[in-house]
Coordinates of C-alpha atoms in Angstrom, one line a residue:
X1 CA 34.5 158.5 44.8
X2 CA 37.4 158.8 46.7
X3 CA 37.8 155.3 46.0
X4 CA 37.0 154.5 42.8
X5 CA 40.1 157.7 41.9
X6 CA 42.3 155.4 44.4
X7 CA 41.8 152.6 42.8
X8 CA 42.4 153.7 39.4
X9 CA 45.6 155.3 40.5
X10 CA 46.6 151.8 42.4
X11 CA 45.9 150.1 39.1
X12 CA 48.0 153.1 36.8
X13 CA 51.0 152.5 39.3
X14 CA 50.8 149.4 38.8
X15 CA 50.5 148.5 34.8
X16 CA 53.6 151.6 35.3
X17 CA 55.6 149.1 37.1
X18 CA 55.1 146.2 34.5
X19 CA 55.6 148.3 31.8
X20 CA 59.2 148.9 33.0
X21 CA 59.9 145.5 34.6
X22 CA 58.9 144.5 30.3
X23 CA 61.9 146.8 29.9
X24 CA 64.1 144.4 30.9
X25 CA 63.6 142.2 28.9
X26 CA 64.4 144.9 26.2
X27 CA 68.0 144.8 27.0
X28 CA 68.2 141.7 27.4
X29 CA 67.2 141.5 24.0
X30 CA 69.4 145.3 22.7
X31 CA 71.8 143.9 24.6
X32 CA 72.5 140.5 23.6
X33 CA 71.6 141.1 19.3
X34 CA 74.8 144.4 19.8
X35 CA 77.3 141.6 21.5
X36 CA 78.3 138.1 20.0
X37 CA 76.3 136.0 19.9
X38 CA 78.4 133.5 22.2
X39 CA 77.1 135.0 25.2
X40 CA 73.8 135.4 24.9
X41 CA 72.5 133.2 26.9
X42 CA 74.8 134.7 30.3
X43 CA 73.3 137.7 28.7
X44 CA 69.5 136.2 30.0
X45 CA 70.0 134.7 32.4
X46 CA 71.9 137.3 34.6
X47 CA 69.7 139.9 33.4
X48 CA 66.9 137.8 34.9
X49 CA 68.5 137.1 38.3
X50 CA 70.0 140.0 40.1
X51 CA 66.4 141.4 39.0
X52 CA 65.4 139.3 40.8
X53 CA 68.7 139.7 43.8
X54 CA 67.5 143.4 43.6
X55 CA 64.3 143.4 44.1
X56 CA 64.8 141.9 47.4
X57 CA 67.7 144.0 48.3
X58 CA 65.4 146.8 48.1
X59 CA 62.7 145.2 49.7
X60 CA 65.4 144.7 52.8
X61 CA 66.3 147.9 52.6
X62 CA 66.7 149.7 49.1
X63 CA 63.0 151.4 49.9
X64 CA 63.9 152.2 53.6
X65 CA 66.8 154.4 52.4
X66 CA 65.0 156.2 49.6
X67 CA 61.2 157.3 51.1
X68 CA 62.2 156.4 54.6
X69 CA 61.4 158.9 57.7
X70 CA 64.2 159.3 60.2
X71 CA 66.4 160.5 57.3
X72 CA 69.9 162.0 57.7
X73 CA 71.6 163.7 54.7
X74 CA 72.1 160.0 52.8
X75 CA 69.8 157.8 53.3
X76 CA 66.3 157.2 55.3
X77 CA 66.4 156.4 58.2
X78 CA 63.4 153.7 58.3
X79 CA 60.2 151.5 56.1
X80 CA 62.5 148.8 55.9
X81 CA 61.2 144.8 54.7
X82 CA 58.4 146.6 53.5
X83 CA 55.1 144.4 54.9
X84 CA 52.7 146.0 52.4
X85 CA 51.0 148.9 54.4
X86 CA 48.8 151.5 53.3
X87 CA 50.3 155.3 54.3
X88 CA 47.6 157.7 55.6
X89 CA 46.3 160.8 53.5
X90 CA 47.9 158.6 50.0
X91 CA 45.8 158.9 46.3
X92 CA 47.2 155.7 45.5
X93 CA 48.4 152.1 47.0
X94 CA 51.5 152.2 48.7
X95 CA 52.1 148.3 47.9
X96 CA 51.3 149.3 44.2
X97 CA 54.3 153.3 45.1
X98 CA 56.7 150.3 45.8
X99 CA 56.3 147.8 43.1
X100 CA 56.1 150.6 40.7
X101 CA 60.5 152.3 42.6
X102 CA 60.6 148.6 43.0
X103 CA 61.0 148.1 38.9
X104 CA 62.8 151.3 38.3
X105 CA 66.0 150.1 41.2
X106 CA 66.1 147.4 38.3
X107 CA 66.0 148.9 35.5
X108 CA 69.2 151.9 36.6
X109 CA 71.5 148.4 38.0
X110 CA 70.8 146.2 34.6
X111 CA 72.2 149.9 33.0
X112 CA 74.6 149.3 35.2
X113 CA 75.3 146.3 34.0
X114 CA 76.4 147.8 30.3
X115 CA 80.1 148.0 31.9
X116 CA 80.4 144.8 32.3
X117 CA 79.2 143.0 28.9
X118 CA 81.1 139.8 27.6
X119 CA 83.8 139.7 30.1
X120 CA 82.3 140.5 33.9
X121 CA 82.6 136.7 35.8
X122 CA 79.1 135.9 36.8
X123 CA 79.9 136.7 40.5
X124 CA 81.3 139.7 39.9
X125 CA 78.1 140.3 38.7
X126 CA 76.1 138.7 41.4
X127 CA 77.9 140.6 44.1
X128 CA 77.5 144.6 41.9
X129 CA 74.0 144.3 41.6
X130 CA 73.6 143.5 45.8
X131 CA 76.5 146.9 46.7
X132 CA 74.8 149.2 43.9
X133 CA 70.8 148.2 45.1
X134 CA 72.6 149.2 48.4
X135 CA 75.0 152.1 48.6
X136 CA 74.3 153.4 44.9
X137 CA 71.4 153.4 43.8
X138 CA 69.2 154.2 46.9
X139 CA 71.0 157.3 47.8
X140 CA 70.4 158.9 44.3
X141 CA 67.4 158.2 44.6
X142 CA 66.8 159.7 48.5
X143 CA 68.8 162.6 47.6
X144 CA 66.8 164.1 44.5
X145 CA 62.8 161.6 45.0
X146 CA 62.2 160.9 48.9
X147 CA 63.0 164.7 50.2
X148 CA 67.1 164.5 50.1
X149 CA 68.6 167.8 50.2
X150 CA 69.1 168.1 45.8
X151 CA 65.3 167.8 46.6
X152 CA 65.5 170.6 49.0
X153 CA 67.1 173.1 46.1
X154 CA 64.4 171.7 44.4
X155 CA 66.4 169.7 41.6
X156 CA 63.7 168.4 38.9
X157 CA 64.7 165.2 37.4
X158 CA 60.2 163.8 36.7
X159 CA 62.0 160.0 35.8
X160 CA 64.5 159.7 36.1
X161 CA 67.6 161.1 33.3
X162 CA 69.8 161.2 36.6
X163 CA 69.2 158.7 39.1
X164 CA 68.0 156.3 36.8
X165 CA 69.7 156.7 34.0
X166 CA 73.1 158.8 35.3
X167 CA 73.9 156.7 38.1
X168 CA 73.7 153.8 36.5
X169 CA 75.7 154.8 33.3
X170 CA 78.1 155.8 35.7
X171 CA 78.8 152.9 38.1
X172 CA 79.1 151.4 33.7
X173 CA 81.5 154.0 33.8
X174 CA 83.4 152.3 36.6
X175 CA 83.3 149.1 35.8
X176 CA 84.5 150.2 31.9
X177 CA 87.8 151.3 33.7
X178 CA 88.9 148.8 36.2
X179 CA 86.8 145.4 33.4
X180 CA 89.5 147.1 29.7
X181 CA 88.3 146.9 27.2
X182 CA 86.9 142.6 25.8
X183 CA 90.2 141.2 23.5
X184 CA 90.6 143.0 19.7
X185 CA 88.7 145.8 20.7
X186 CA 91.9 148.0 20.2
X187 CA 95.2 147.9 18.3
X188 CA 99.0 148.3 19.4
X189 CA 98.7 151.7 17.8
X190 CA 95.6 153.5 19.0
X191 CA 92.7 152.8 16.8
X192 CA 90.0 150.4 18.4
X193 CA 88.3 147.7 15.7
X194 CA 84.5 147.4 15.3
X195 CA 83.0 144.2 17.1
X196 CA 79.7 143.9 15.5
X197 CA 77.1 142.8 17.3
X198 CA 75.1 139.3 15.8
X199 CA 71.7 140.2 15.4
X200 CA 70.2 144.2 14.7
X201 CA 66.8 142.5 14.6
X202 CA 67.0 140.9 18.4
X203 CA 68.9 145.6 18.8
X204 CA 65.8 146.6 17.3
X205 CA 63.1 145.3 18.4
X206 CA 64.5 145.8 22.2
X207 CA 64.4 149.3 21.5
X208 CA 60.7 149.1 20.7
X209 CA 60.0 147.3 24.0
X210 CA 62.2 150.3 25.7
X211 CA 60.5 152.3 23.9
X212 CA 56.7 151.1 25.0
X213 CA 57.8 150.7 28.5
X214 CA 58.8 153.8 28.2
X215 CA 55.3 155.7 29.3
X216 CA 55.0 153.2 31.4
X217 CA 57.7 154.7 33.0
X218 CA 57.8 158.2 32.5
X219 CA 53.7 158.3 32.1
X220 CA 54.2 156.5 35.1
X221 CA 55.7 158.9 37.0
X222 CA 52.7 161.7 37.6
X223 CA 51.6 159.0 39.5
X224 CA 47.6 159.2 39.6
X225 CA 45.4 158.9 36.4
X226 CA 42.8 161.6 37.5
X227 CA 43.7 164.3 35.4
X228 CA 45.2 162.7 32.3
X229 CA 48.5 165.3 32.3
X230 CA 49.9 161.4 31.9
X231 CA 48.2 161.4 28.3
X232 CA 50.7 164.6 27.7
X233 CA 53.8 162.4 29.8
X234 CA 53.5 160.1 27.4
X235 CA 53.2 162.7 24.5
X236 CA 56.6 163.7 24.9
X237 CA 58.2 161.0 25.6
X238 CA 57.6 159.6 21.7
X239 CA 58.1 163.0 20.3
X240 CA 61.3 163.2 21.9
X241 CA 61.9 159.6 20.9
X242 CA 61.1 160.3 17.5
X243 CA 63.1 163.5 17.1
X244 CA 66.5 161.7 18.1
X245 CA 66.0 158.1 15.5
X246 CA 65.2 161.2 13.0
X247 CA 68.6 163.3 14.4
X248 CA 70.8 160.1 14.1
X249 CA 69.9 158.8 11.1
X250 CA 70.3 162.4 9.9
X251 CA 74.4 162.8 11.8
X252 CA 75.0 159.4 10.4
X253 CA 74.7 159.7 7.4
X254 CA 76.1 163.0 6.8
X255 CA 79.7 162.2 8.4
X256 CA 79.6 158.6 8.1
X257 CA 77.9 158.3 4.2
X258 CA 75.1 156.1 5.0
X259 CA 72.5 156.0 7.7
X260 CA 74.5 153.9 10.3
X261 CA 71.4 151.7 12.0
X262 CA 72.8 151.0 16.1
X263 CA 73.4 154.6 15.7
X264 CA 69.9 154.8 14.5
X265 CA 68.8 153.2 17.2
X266 CA 70.5 154.6 20.2
X267 CA 69.2 158.1 18.7
X268 CA 65.8 156.6 19.4
X269 CA 67.0 155.9 23.3
X270 CA 69.0 158.9 23.5
X271 CA 65.8 160.7 23.4
X272 CA 63.7 158.1 25.6
X273 CA 66.5 158.8 28.2
X274 CA 66.8 162.8 27.1
X275 CA 63.1 163.1 27.9
X276 CA 62.9 161.0 31.2
X277 CA 64.1 165.0 33.5
X278 CA 61.4 167.1 31.6
X279 CA 58.5 165.2 29.6
X280 CA 56.7 166.9 33.2
X281 CA 58.0 170.3 31.9
X282 CA 58.4 171.0 28.8
X283 CA 55.9 172.0 25.3
X284 CA 56.0 169.4 22.7
X285 CA 58.4 171.7 20.8
X286 CA 60.7 171.7 23.4
X287 CA 59.9 168.1 23.9
X288 CA 60.9 167.4 20.2
X289 CA 64.4 169.5 20.5
X290 CA 65.4 167.6 23.3
X291 CA 65.4 164.5 21.2
X292 CA 67.2 166.0 18.1
X293 CA 69.8 167.1 20.1
X294 CA 70.4 164.2 21.9
X295 CA 70.2 162.4 18.5
X296 CA 72.9 164.4 17.4
X297 CA 74.9 164.0 21.5
X298 CA 75.0 160.2 21.5
X299 CA 76.8 159.9 17.9
X300 CA 79.4 162.4 18.8
X301 CA 79.9 160.7 21.9
X302 CA 80.3 157.2 21.2
X303 CA 83.0 158.4 19.7
X304 CA 84.4 159.5 21.9
X305 CA 84.3 156.9 24.5
X306 CA 86.2 155.3 21.8
X307 CA 89.1 157.7 21.4
X308 CA 89.1 158.2 25.1
X309 CA 90.0 153.9 25.1
X310 CA 86.4 153.2 27.1
X311 CA 85.1 150.1 25.9
X312 CA 81.5 150.1 25.9
X313 CA 80.3 147.5 24.0
X314 CA 76.2 148.7 24.2
X315 CA 76.3 152.3 24.6
X316 CA 75.7 152.8 28.1
X317 CA 78.0 155.9 28.6
X318 CA 76.7 157.7 25.8
X319 CA 72.3 156.4 25.6
X320 CA 72.2 156.9 29.5
X321 CA 74.8 158.5 30.4
X322 CA 75.9 162.0 28.3
X323 CA 72.0 161.7 27.2
X324 CA 70.6 161.6 31.5
X325 CA 72.2 165.1 31.5
X326 CA 71.5 166.8 29.1
X327 CA 68.1 165.9 29.6
X328 CA 68.2 167.2 32.6
X329 CA 70.3 170.3 32.1
X330 CA 67.5 171.1 29.2
X331 CA 64.4 171.5 32.5
X332 CA 67.2 174.2 33.4
X333 CA 66.6 175.8 30.2
X334 CA 62.2 174.8 28.6
X335 CA 60.7 174.4 32.3
X336 CA 58.3 176.6 31.9
X337 CA 56.3 178.5 34.8
X338 CA 52.5 176.3 34.1
X339 CA 54.8 172.8 33.9
X340 CA 56.8 173.9 36.7
X341 CA 55.8 172.3 39.4
X342 CA 58.9 171.0 40.9
X343 CA 61.7 173.9 41.3
X344 CA 61.4 177.3 38.7
X345 CA 61.0 178.2 35.3
X346 CA 64.2 177.3 33.1
X347 CA 66.4 180.0 31.8
X348 CA 64.2 181.0 28.1
X349 CA 61.1 181.4 30.4
X350 CA 63.0 184.3 32.4
X351 CA 63.1 181.6 35.6
X352 CA 67.0 183.2 35.0
X353 CA 70.3 180.8 36.1
X354 CA 68.0 179.8 38.2
X355 CA 67.1 176.2 37.9
X356 CA 70.0 175.7 34.7
X357 CA 72.3 176.1 38.2
X358 CA 70.6 173.0 40.5
X359 CA 70.3 171.1 37.4
X360 CA 73.6 170.8 36.6
X361 CA 74.8 171.1 41.4
X362 CA 72.6 167.7 40.6
X363 CA 73.9 166.8 37.6
X364 CA 78.0 167.1 38.9
X365 CA 76.7 165.8 42.5
X366 CA 74.8 162.6 41.4
X367 CA 77.2 161.4 38.4
X368 CA 79.8 162.3 41.1
X369 CA 78.9 159.9 43.5
X370 CA 77.5 156.4 41.3
X371 CA 81.2 157.1 39.6
X372 CA 83.2 156.7 42.9
X373 CA 81.2 154.9 44.7
X374 CA 81.0 152.1 42.2
X375 CA 84.7 152.6 41.7
X376 CA 85.6 152.1 45.2
X377 CA 83.4 148.8 45.3
X378 CA 84.3 147.5 42.3
X379 CA 88.2 147.6 43.7
X380 CA 87.5 146.5 46.2
X381 CA 85.7 142.9 44.8
X382 CA 88.5 143.3 42.7
X383 CA 91.0 142.5 45.1
X384 CA 89.3 140.7 46.9
X385 CA 87.5 138.4 44.2
X386 CA 90.9 138.1 42.9
X387 CA 89.3 139.8 39.4
X388 CA 86.3 140.9 38.1
X389 CA 87.4 139.0 34.3
X390 CA 86.4 136.6 33.1
X391 CA 90.3 134.5 32.2
X392 CA 91.0 135.5 28.1
X393 CA 90.0 131.8 27.1
X394 CA 87.1 132.1 29.0
X395 CA 86.9 135.0 27.0
X396 CA 87.2 134.2 24.0
X397 CA 85.4 130.6 24.0
X398 CA 82.6 132.9 25.1
X399 CA 80.3 133.1 28.2
X400 CA 77.5 130.6 27.9
X401 CA 79.9 127.7 28.4
X402 CA 82.8 129.4 31.0
X403 CA 79.6 130.4 33.2
X404 CA 76.8 128.5 32.5
X405 CA 78.5 124.9 30.8
X406 CA 75.7 125.9 28.0
X407 CA 75.4 127.2 25.0
X408 CA 71.9 130.0 24.2
X409 CA 72.9 128.9 20.6
X410 CA 72.9 124.9 21.6
X411 CA 72.7 123.8 17.5
X412 CA 74.7 126.3 16.1
X413 CA 77.2 125.9 17.9
X414 CA 77.2 122.1 18.4
X415 CA 77.0 121.9 14.8
X416 CA 80.0 123.5 14.4
X417 CA 81.7 121.0 17.1
X418 CA 80.4 118.3 15.1
X419 CA 81.6 119.2 11.5
X420 CA 85.1 120.2 13.3
X421 CA 85.0 116.9 15.2
X422 CA 84.2 114.7 11.7
X423 CA 87.4 117.3 10.0
X424 CA 90.0 116.2 12.2

């Protein structure tokens, strides 16, 4: 019987890993649809090669930094260049667990790259993919998931509202500051312009792929299948996403007078991000409330960053940052005594402010570390590489041509070039 459960648990982890890796496809469609078509091919290509690069770095050092032995305050110091060996006493394949964790590291990096959109050099993606995978993500993941000091305090983050989403968002925040806004985003009088994405259908399809992938993200984080608890986690995940979409629709309709499609899509994602920390620790009604609040929060967060003149083309700071903070804090409010297998019950279940304080400390320290280290790394890259951003001319013609010498939509652009040539 133990052999059967070992196999089933291992299959479950690999299935979860595949669903999370599939989310890279969702991010390609989400980012491409939310930006202009002259950059679509670049977005697709850089997403694939940076995930490949992050996979190699995670195998070489990332896994060891997070879960290795002989650890210090920051990181673990063993299990580098993981060979596929099976650890003793595990209820599942260690190699399957490695693949699952690798997929998470890749998602955090992709979130970070949201702050680079439409103006960063290809070389900046390449170098930062390595640095982020070595010095940023593994440290936060070790603190919370690898037995580090936040884990010792009972920090609750079931599937990564802080580890994956907030960490990626803080790196994206550092990038948006150093790269500065896209051409035409802000006017001299301080007002902003809406630079529309070129395909809302792509964006919506990306959200649906991410939504489905999230069942691997959160459900897979149960690691085992023998008690069927993954079904409850999946239920909470879906309810929060739905509540986020509904809340975003309502608030945009009330404030703008029209239901805004990008806001609805962001609301669903914000609900998913928020419930990621708490999906295993809260009751279903709380999952609905957490997702609903996230849907409203993301609407005002986008406006907040716009007023700060931070150009966040795919709303990484609001969806993954603001909702990540809210989701992590929410376990300190709603975690029940029966479900809180990590840490203590939340404020509304008799736990007082103890767990809420741990959650607040974890969010603050993790966000600060991810932002400061990312900013320093990117600032150093900016000096050494003589800038992170393409030239003004290259940004205007688009990154497909300037960075790759080809169009993501060759028929559309080449046809226009031909018309202009004939007209002249």
